[in-house]
Each structure stands twice: as C-alpha cells, then as structure tokens.
Amino acid sequence: MPLSEFALIERYFRKAGAMRADVQLGVGDDAALLQSPPGAQLVAAMDTLVAGVHFPHGSPPASIGHRVLAVNLSDLAAMGARPAWALLALTLPKIDEHWLEDFTGGFAALARSHDVALVGGDTTSGPLSVTIQIMGHVAKSTALLRSGGRVGDRVFVSGTPGDAAAGLAIEQSKLTASSEAERYLRKRFLYPSPRLALGDCLRGYATACIDVSDGLLGDAGKLAHASGRGVEIVFDDVPVSEELVSAVGERRARELALTGGDDYELCFTVPPSEVERLRHNLPPERWGYCCIGTLREASGTVVTSNGNVIEFSHSGYDHFAS
Ligand code: ADP
Ligand code: MG
C-alpha cells in the first residue's frame, strides 16, 4: 500500500537536516515559527531544479537532494550570509520509497554539514521537480551585493570552473575521460560544494560578489553590469583543474571554465588596495581562489590573451552537442 502523504512527511521530512534552537515550530503544523537573531537581516532565496532541464532524467536521487540544497546555499554564500532554514517543495511522479530515502539522505547530509534545518515544505504529484526556499542571516548592512564593484577592482573566482559542465557531459555520454578524471568531474556536477565559508569571510574585503551558476563569463558580466562597469578577463589566468585539462585539453578547458554552467563557485571583486590584506588573511592556496581580471570603465565583457582581445560568442552554447 502506498504511503499516505502524512506518513511520508513524518518518515522523510520531519527530521531531515539539522536541529536548531531558533526553530520554535518546524515540520508538522500549518507553518513554521522561526526566530531571527537580533540585529540580523533575514536573507532569502529560492531555486528550482526540473528533471530533464536542470539534471538528466534518472540522476542519482542523492545527488538531486544534495544539488537542490547546494544551489540555494550558493546564493546565500554569494551574499556573505549564513544559512539557517530551508523549505522544500517536492513534485513527484509517484511515491518511490527507495528514491525518497536516497533523496532525503543527500539533502540531509549537506543540510547537517551546514547546520540547516528543514522547517517545512509541500509535497505534490506531477513531473519531477524540486524547489528549495533557503533562509539565513547576515549582520545588518554587511551583505555582499552584485552592485558594489568599482573601476580597477580585481576580479577573483573560487575553485576550478568548467568541471561541472564536463561532468554533466560525461553523465550524458557526450564526453569520456580517464576513469579517475571521470569520477572527479561527475562528482563536481552531481555534488557541488557551496562556498559558504569563503562568502562569510569575504565580508570586509569584497566590494561585490555573485555565484557562478550560468557560466563565469556571463556571471562576471552580470556583476560588472550591476556595478555599472565592464569587465576584462585574462584568458590565461582562468583556473582549470588537472582533470578537466586531461579530459579536454588546456584551451578547451579554459573555454569551458568561462562558458560552462553549474559551477556554484563565487566570483568577487576586491579593490587593489585590499588585495594584499585579502591574500594575507585568506591565503589563496588554502581558500582556493585566484585573480582572473579587472573591472573597467567601459561597459561589456572582454576576454584577453597576451593583451589581445579574443572573441567569445558561444556562452549558452551546448558544448558537447553531437
Ligand atoms: P497544509 O495542507 O497545511 O499545507 P501539508 O499536508 O502540505 O499541510 O504539510 C504538513 C506539514 O508537512 C507542514 O508543516 C509542511 O510544511 C510539511 N511538509 C510537507 N511537505 C514537505 C516537504 N516536502 N518537506 C518538508 N516539509 C514538508
Ligand atoms: Mg501544503
């Protein structure tokens, strides 16, 4: 006999995630009662993943549970905020207990590691789609915005973008690599790491910040545009992983790093006068970020190599179309 909706919620959602003292009433009533700390601003974001659009049909359910939370946490990381609570809207074609078990397992592991409580949600029947509303806090007027960048600010990115786009291509059998590289790249797509610790530390250094979800080039451009500026990115300074280079070659790796999606890294700007202090207090080797360019007066995005502008027309293009 299929589980009733009530039993399903009791079994899978009541205890998923962290227990937090600021949750006065969580899953089970008509709504949650939550207590924000005094002096903090509430920060809220929402992202949806639809099967066949944001992840391939048949993706591991643990990955779907992890990713839907990770992409939302990444938005809070980009604001310099600390996460606290999540609401989960789940649309399921059918009740499959193995699927639900794995999905909640993936969700709960990441939620606990970032001290996020699942405080409510909604469960409906229909084509597979998962939405999270994430809420967190930041001290008043300290949030990192896209709009604070100034001319001359250095532009940084965390991690090694491009890996996830290659991982997705491997998932879709459009790309092959050594088994070690495949394992690493698939993991980068299926289990992204939201850069919460970095975002939290960047308050006090960064003038602007955005999370990289739709491709570094486009997202750096969005930051620059929101700041009323343009951006120059130095092609040869874009960081790429060994595994990505081994799979597609160095040039292609950098192109993917600029235009592939699903990275969930942070792109941020720091004034030149603060770069030394940033590097001293947050050593780049330890924190995993590097400088890739500069904000400039002229609007638009340019990519240069040895001082020459190179054309980049294929953002949003399907890199592995067969
Ligand atoms: P209502 O009809 O009042 O909206 P529901 O039956 O939809 O109540 O939900 C009952 C409780 O279970 C609520 O506290 C709701 O937040 C929670 N809930 C429902 N679905 C989920 C889910 N997918 N994840 C977390 N909590 C959920
Ligand atoms: Mg409901």
Short mmCIF file of C-alpha atoms and ligand atoms in Angstrom, two decimals:
data_model
loop_
_atom_site.label_atom_id
_atom_site.label_comp_id
_atom_site.label_asym_id
_atom_site.label_seq_id
_atom_site.Cartn_x
_atom_site.Cartn_y
_atom_site.Cartn_z
CA MET A 1 0.00 0.00 0.00
CA PRO A 2 1.44 3.42 -0.88
CA LEU A 3 2.43 5.67 1.97
CA SER A 4 -0.10 8.33 2.87
CA GLU A 5 1.11 11.88 2.43
CA PHE A 6 1.09 12.26 6.20
CA ALA A 7 3.22 9.14 6.75
CA LEU A 8 5.60 10.23 4.02
CA ILE A 9 6.16 13.61 5.62
CA GLU A 10 6.60 12.02 9.04
CA ARG A 11 9.08 9.48 7.75
CA TYR A 12 11.19 11.54 5.39
CA PHE A 13 10.93 15.18 6.28
CA ARG A 14 10.31 15.69 9.98
CA LYS A 15 13.90 15.07 10.93
CA ALA A 16 15.81 15.83 7.73
CA GLY A 17 18.56 18.37 8.33
CA ALA A 18 19.93 19.95 11.48
CA MET A 19 18.10 20.65 14.73
CA ARG A 20 18.32 24.33 15.57
CA ALA A 21 17.28 26.19 18.71
CA ASP A 22 15.87 29.07 16.59
CA VAL A 23 13.20 26.73 15.12
CA GLN A 24 10.32 27.11 17.56
CA LEU A 25 7.98 25.07 15.38
CA GLY A 26 9.15 23.05 12.37
CA VAL A 27 7.57 20.43 10.08
CA GLY A 28 4.08 19.31 11.08
CA ASP A 29 1.91 22.36 11.68
CA ASP A 30 0.39 24.72 9.13
CA ALA A 31 3.52 26.86 9.09
CA ALA A 32 6.90 27.09 10.82
CA LEU A 33 7.76 29.55 13.58
CA LEU A 34 11.32 30.84 13.33
CA GLN A 35 13.30 33.26 15.46
CA SER A 36 15.84 35.51 13.72
CA PRO A 37 18.76 36.75 15.85
CA PRO A 38 18.55 40.40 16.93
CA GLY A 39 20.36 42.86 14.63
CA ALA A 40 20.46 40.45 11.70
CA GLN A 41 18.84 40.84 8.31
CA LEU A 42 16.87 37.85 7.00
CA VAL A 43 18.28 36.71 3.64
CA ALA A 44 16.00 34.57 1.44
CA ALA A 45 16.45 32.86 -1.94
CA MET A 46 14.73 30.14 -3.96
CA ASP A 47 15.84 27.86 -6.77
CA THR A 48 14.09 25.05 -8.63
CA LEU A 49 15.57 22.00 -10.36
CA VAL A 50 13.37 20.36 -13.00
CA ALA A 51 14.09 16.83 -14.28
CA GLY A 52 15.31 16.90 -17.86
CA VAL A 53 16.12 20.60 -17.61
CA HIS A 54 18.49 21.08 -14.65
CA PHE A 55 19.55 17.45 -14.24
CA PRO A 56 19.26 14.44 -16.53
CA HIS A 57 16.27 12.10 -16.05
CA GLY A 58 17.48 9.17 -13.96
CA SER A 59 20.07 11.19 -11.99
CA PRO A 60 21.02 9.64 -8.64
CA PRO A 61 18.37 10.81 -6.16
CA ALA A 62 21.04 11.56 -3.53
CA SER A 63 22.61 13.98 -6.00
CA ILE A 64 19.26 15.69 -6.66
CA GLY A 65 18.74 16.16 -2.90
CA HIS A 66 22.29 17.48 -2.49
CA ARG A 67 22.21 19.75 -5.55
CA VAL A 68 18.90 21.42 -4.86
CA LEU A 69 20.17 22.47 -1.45
CA ALA A 70 23.69 23.29 -2.73
CA VAL A 71 22.45 25.67 -5.45
CA ASN A 72 20.37 27.52 -2.88
CA LEU A 73 23.21 27.64 -0.33
CA SER A 74 25.43 29.03 -3.08
CA ASP A 75 23.10 32.04 -3.39
CA LEU A 76 23.47 32.72 0.33
CA ALA A 77 27.25 32.25 0.09
CA ALA A 78 27.30 34.93 -2.62
CA MET A 79 25.54 37.33 -0.23
CA GLY A 80 28.04 36.61 2.55
CA ALA A 81 25.12 35.19 4.57
CA ARG A 82 24.91 32.23 6.97
CA PRO A 83 22.15 29.72 6.21
CA ALA A 84 19.62 28.63 8.83
CA TRP A 85 16.35 27.26 7.45
CA ALA A 86 15.00 25.59 4.31
CA LEU A 87 11.54 24.87 2.90
CA LEU A 88 11.24 22.09 0.34
CA ALA A 89 8.60 21.86 -2.41
CA LEU A 90 8.69 18.42 -3.95
CA THR A 91 6.69 17.37 -7.00
CA LEU A 92 6.89 13.62 -7.55
CA PRO A 93 5.52 11.48 -10.38
CA LYS A 94 4.99 8.61 -7.90
CA ILE A 95 5.86 7.61 -4.35
CA ASP A 96 9.07 5.57 -4.64
CA GLU A 97 10.43 4.87 -1.18
CA HIS A 98 13.95 3.98 -2.34
CA TRP A 99 14.10 7.21 -4.31
CA LEU A 100 12.82 9.22 -1.34
CA GLU A 101 15.25 7.53 1.03
CA ASP A 102 18.23 8.44 -1.16
CA PHE A 103 16.93 11.91 -1.97
CA THR A 104 16.45 12.84 1.68
CA GLY A 105 19.81 11.23 2.52
CA GLY A 106 21.60 13.51 0.02
CA PHE A 107 19.67 16.53 1.23
CA ALA A 108 20.11 15.80 4.94
CA ALA A 109 23.87 15.16 4.78
CA LEU A 110 24.55 18.57 3.22
CA ALA A 111 21.96 20.26 5.46
CA ARG A 112 23.60 18.91 8.61
CA SER A 113 27.07 19.86 7.47
CA HIS A 114 25.93 23.50 7.15
CA ASP A 115 23.59 23.47 10.16
CA VAL A 116 20.45 23.98 8.04
CA ALA A 117 17.08 22.88 9.46
CA LEU A 118 14.28 21.71 7.13
CA VAL A 119 11.31 23.55 8.61
CA GLY A 120 8.52 22.80 6.12
CA GLY A 121 7.51 22.40 2.55
CA ASP A 122 4.91 20.97 0.24
CA THR A 123 4.53 17.62 -1.49
CA THR A 124 2.54 17.28 -4.70
CA SER A 125 2.13 14.87 -7.56
CA GLY A 126 3.37 15.69 -11.08
CA PRO A 127 6.54 15.68 -13.23
CA LEU A 128 9.68 15.52 -11.03
CA SER A 129 10.66 18.97 -9.81
CA VAL A 130 12.31 20.13 -6.58
CA THR A 131 12.34 23.65 -5.16
CA ILE A 132 14.03 24.97 -2.06
CA GLN A 133 13.46 28.22 -0.34
CA ILE A 134 16.53 28.93 1.76
CA MET A 135 16.72 31.49 4.55
CA GLY A 136 19.67 32.74 6.50
CA HIS A 137 21.12 35.80 8.15
CA VAL A 138 23.68 38.49 7.70
CA ALA A 139 24.61 41.35 10.04
CA LYS A 140 22.69 44.47 9.04
CA SER A 141 24.14 46.32 6.02
CA THR A 142 27.08 43.92 5.57
CA ALA A 143 25.66 41.69 2.79
CA LEU A 144 27.73 41.32 -0.37
CA LEU A 145 25.82 42.71 -3.36
CA ARG A 146 26.48 42.43 -7.09
CA SER A 147 26.40 46.19 -7.38
CA GLY A 148 29.34 47.34 -5.24
CA GLY A 149 32.19 46.91 -7.74
CA ARG A 150 34.36 49.90 -8.73
CA VAL A 151 36.67 50.62 -11.64
CA GLY A 152 40.05 48.99 -11.08
CA ASP A 153 38.76 46.35 -8.65
CA ARG A 154 40.41 43.00 -9.21
CA VAL A 155 38.07 40.16 -10.17
CA PHE A 156 38.50 36.77 -8.49
CA VAL A 157 36.93 33.34 -8.85
CA SER A 158 36.97 30.42 -6.42
CA GLY A 159 37.65 26.79 -7.36
CA THR A 160 38.02 25.42 -10.86
CA PRO A 161 35.04 26.35 -13.03
CA GLY A 162 34.23 24.21 -16.06
CA ASP A 163 34.48 20.92 -14.16
CA ALA A 164 30.71 20.62 -13.67
CA ALA A 165 29.92 21.24 -17.36
CA ALA A 166 32.33 18.43 -18.26
CA GLY A 167 30.80 16.25 -15.51
CA LEU A 168 27.33 16.77 -16.97
CA ALA A 169 28.64 15.91 -20.44
CA ILE A 170 30.07 12.67 -19.01
CA GLU A 171 26.70 11.92 -17.36
CA GLN A 172 25.07 12.41 -20.75
CA SER A 173 27.64 10.18 -22.52
CA LYS A 174 28.82 13.15 -24.62
CA LEU A 175 32.36 13.09 -23.22
CA THR A 176 34.73 10.42 -21.96
CA ALA A 177 37.94 10.71 -19.92
CA SER A 178 40.18 8.52 -17.76
CA SER A 179 38.19 6.79 -15.03
CA GLU A 180 39.86 8.96 -12.38
CA ALA A 181 39.05 12.20 -14.25
CA GLU A 182 35.51 10.99 -14.93
CA ARG A 183 34.93 10.26 -11.26
CA TYR A 184 36.18 13.70 -10.23
CA LEU A 185 34.28 15.64 -12.92
CA ARG A 186 30.99 13.77 -12.38
CA LYS A 187 31.25 14.48 -8.68
CA ARG A 188 31.74 18.18 -9.41
CA PHE A 189 28.43 18.18 -11.31
CA LEU A 190 26.46 15.83 -9.05
CA TYR A 191 27.70 17.11 -5.65
CA PRO A 192 28.71 20.79 -5.88
CA SER A 193 30.26 22.39 -2.76
CA PRO A 194 28.64 25.73 -1.92
CA ARG A 195 31.36 28.21 -0.88
CA LEU A 196 29.73 29.34 2.36
CA ALA A 197 32.91 29.67 4.42
CA LEU A 198 34.53 31.80 1.74
CA GLY A 199 31.44 34.01 1.30
CA ASP A 200 31.24 34.51 5.05
CA CYS A 201 34.92 35.58 5.19
CA LEU A 202 34.67 37.86 2.15
CA ARG A 203 32.54 40.40 4.02
CA GLY A 204 35.03 43.14 4.80
CA TYR A 205 37.10 42.51 1.64
CA ALA A 206 34.83 42.10 -1.38
CA THR A 207 33.06 45.09 -2.92
CA ALA A 208 30.76 42.81 -4.94
CA CYS A 209 30.04 39.10 -5.25
CA ILE A 210 27.94 36.72 -7.40
CA ASP A 211 27.73 32.96 -7.52
CA VAL A 212 28.71 31.35 -10.79
CA SER A 213 25.81 29.21 -11.96
CA ASP A 214 25.34 30.07 -15.65
CA GLY A 215 28.97 30.33 -16.77
CA LEU A 216 31.78 32.51 -15.41
CA LEU A 217 31.85 34.89 -18.37
CA GLY A 218 28.13 35.63 -18.19
CA ASP A 219 28.02 35.85 -14.41
CA ALA A 220 31.11 38.10 -14.16
CA GLY A 221 29.37 40.24 -16.79
CA LYS A 222 26.23 40.38 -14.61
CA LEU A 223 28.28 41.53 -11.63
CA ALA A 224 30.01 44.19 -13.74
CA HIS A 225 26.70 45.35 -15.22
CA ALA A 226 25.06 45.58 -11.78
CA SER A 227 28.06 47.66 -10.67
CA GLY A 228 27.64 49.95 -13.72
CA ARG A 229 31.01 48.78 -15.09
CA GLY A 230 32.53 46.39 -17.61
CA VAL A 231 34.98 43.56 -17.03
CA GLU A 232 38.20 42.30 -18.61
CA ILE A 233 39.03 38.64 -18.03
CA VAL A 234 42.53 37.33 -18.75
CA PHE A 235 42.06 34.00 -20.54
CA ASP A 236 45.36 32.50 -19.38
CA ASP A 237 44.60 33.32 -15.73
CA VAL A 238 41.32 31.36 -15.62
CA PRO A 239 41.94 28.44 -13.25
CA VAL A 240 41.27 24.92 -14.55
CA SER A 241 41.61 21.54 -12.86
CA GLU A 242 44.15 18.95 -13.99
CA GLU A 243 41.27 16.56 -14.53
CA LEU A 244 39.46 18.94 -16.87
CA VAL A 245 42.66 19.58 -18.83
CA SER A 246 43.28 15.84 -19.08
CA ALA A 247 39.74 15.35 -20.45
CA VAL A 248 39.50 18.19 -23.00
CA GLY A 249 42.94 19.84 -23.33
CA GLU A 250 44.06 23.16 -21.87
CA ARG A 251 42.49 25.62 -24.29
CA ARG A 252 39.12 23.85 -24.33
CA ALA A 253 39.28 23.59 -20.52
CA ARG A 254 39.58 27.39 -20.24
CA GLU A 255 36.75 27.90 -22.73
CA LEU A 256 34.56 25.57 -20.67
CA ALA A 257 35.61 27.33 -17.47
CA LEU A 258 34.35 30.59 -18.98
CA THR A 259 31.14 29.35 -20.56
CA GLY A 260 30.06 26.07 -18.90
CA GLY A 261 27.40 26.17 -16.19
CA ASP A 262 26.60 24.59 -12.80
CA ASP A 263 29.89 25.55 -11.10
CA TYR A 264 28.47 27.16 -7.93
CA GLU A 265 31.75 28.96 -7.32
CA LEU A 266 32.00 32.60 -6.19
CA CYS A 267 33.11 35.46 -8.42
CA PHE A 268 34.00 38.58 -6.41
CA THR A 269 35.78 41.91 -6.67
CA VAL A 270 38.37 43.40 -4.31
CA PRO A 271 39.91 46.89 -4.56
CA PRO A 272 43.65 46.79 -5.43
CA SER A 273 44.48 48.40 -2.06
CA GLU A 274 42.84 45.45 -0.22
CA VAL A 275 44.30 42.57 -2.23
CA GLU A 276 47.39 42.24 -0.05
CA ARG A 277 45.30 42.05 3.13
CA LEU A 278 42.95 39.52 1.46
CA ARG A 279 45.88 37.30 0.42
CA HIS A 280 47.46 37.55 3.84
CA ASN A 281 44.34 36.77 5.86
CA LEU A 282 42.77 34.29 3.43
CA PRO A 283 45.74 32.57 1.73
CA PRO A 284 44.64 31.72 -1.83
CA GLU A 285 46.32 28.28 -1.71
CA ARG A 286 44.20 27.38 1.29
CA TRP A 287 40.97 29.09 0.24
CA GLY A 288 41.19 28.16 -3.43
CA TYR A 289 40.60 31.37 -5.36
CA CYS A 290 42.55 33.35 -7.92
CA CYS A 291 42.55 36.65 -9.77
CA ILE A 292 41.20 36.48 -13.32
CA GLY A 293 40.74 40.11 -14.33
CA THR A 294 39.70 43.68 -13.59
CA LEU A 295 36.59 45.86 -13.60
CA ARG A 296 36.86 48.67 -16.15
CA GLU A 297 35.02 51.83 -17.05
CA ALA A 298 33.82 50.69 -20.49
CA SER A 299 30.72 48.50 -20.29
CA GLY A 300 30.66 44.93 -21.60
CA THR A 301 32.86 41.90 -21.13
CA VAL A 302 36.16 41.29 -22.89
CA VAL A 303 38.48 38.30 -22.72
CA THR A 304 42.13 38.95 -23.47
CA SER A 305 45.17 36.77 -24.05
CA ASN A 306 48.64 38.39 -24.10
CA GLY A 307 46.93 41.77 -24.26
CA ASN A 308 44.81 40.91 -27.34
CA VAL A 309 41.05 40.64 -27.23
CA ILE A 310 39.76 37.18 -28.15
CA GLU A 311 36.23 36.59 -29.37
CA PHE A 312 33.85 34.60 -27.24
CA SER A 313 30.47 34.21 -28.84
CA HIS A 314 29.28 30.87 -27.53
CA SER A 315 28.07 31.49 -23.97
CA GLY A 316 24.99 29.39 -23.50
CA TYR A 317 26.03 27.11 -26.36
CA ASP A 318 25.78 23.33 -25.91
CA HIS A 319 29.48 22.49 -25.75
CA PHE A 320 29.03 18.80 -26.33
CA ALA A 321 26.27 18.76 -28.94
CA SER A 322 26.92 15.72 -31.08
P1 ADP B 1 -1.04 22.02 4.54
O1 ADP B 1 -2.11 21.31 3.78
O2 ADP B 1 -1.50 22.73 5.77
O3 ADP B 1 -0.17 22.86 3.67
P2 ADP B 1 0.67 19.77 4.33
O4 ADP B 1 -0.01 18.47 4.46
O5 ADP B 1 1.04 20.27 2.95
O6 ADP B 1 -0.12 20.85 5.14
O7 ADP B 1 2.01 19.71 5.18
C1 ADP B 1 2.02 19.28 6.51
C2 ADP B 1 3.33 19.65 7.14
O8 ADP B 1 4.37 18.97 6.49
C3 ADP B 1 3.65 21.14 7.04
O9 ADP B 1 4.33 21.51 8.24
C4 ADP B 1 4.58 21.21 5.87
O10 ADP B 1 5.45 22.32 5.99
C5 ADP B 1 5.31 19.89 5.96
N1 ADP B 1 5.76 19.38 4.64
C6 ADP B 1 5.01 18.97 3.59
N2 ADP B 1 5.76 18.57 2.56
C7 ADP B 1 7.05 18.74 2.95
C8 ADP B 1 8.31 18.54 2.33
N3 ADP B 1 8.44 18.09 1.07
N4 ADP B 1 9.41 18.84 3.05
C9 ADP B 1 9.31 19.33 4.29
N5 ADP B 1 8.17 19.53 4.94
C10 ADP B 1 7.04 19.26 4.28
MG MG B 2 0.75 22.18 1.94
#
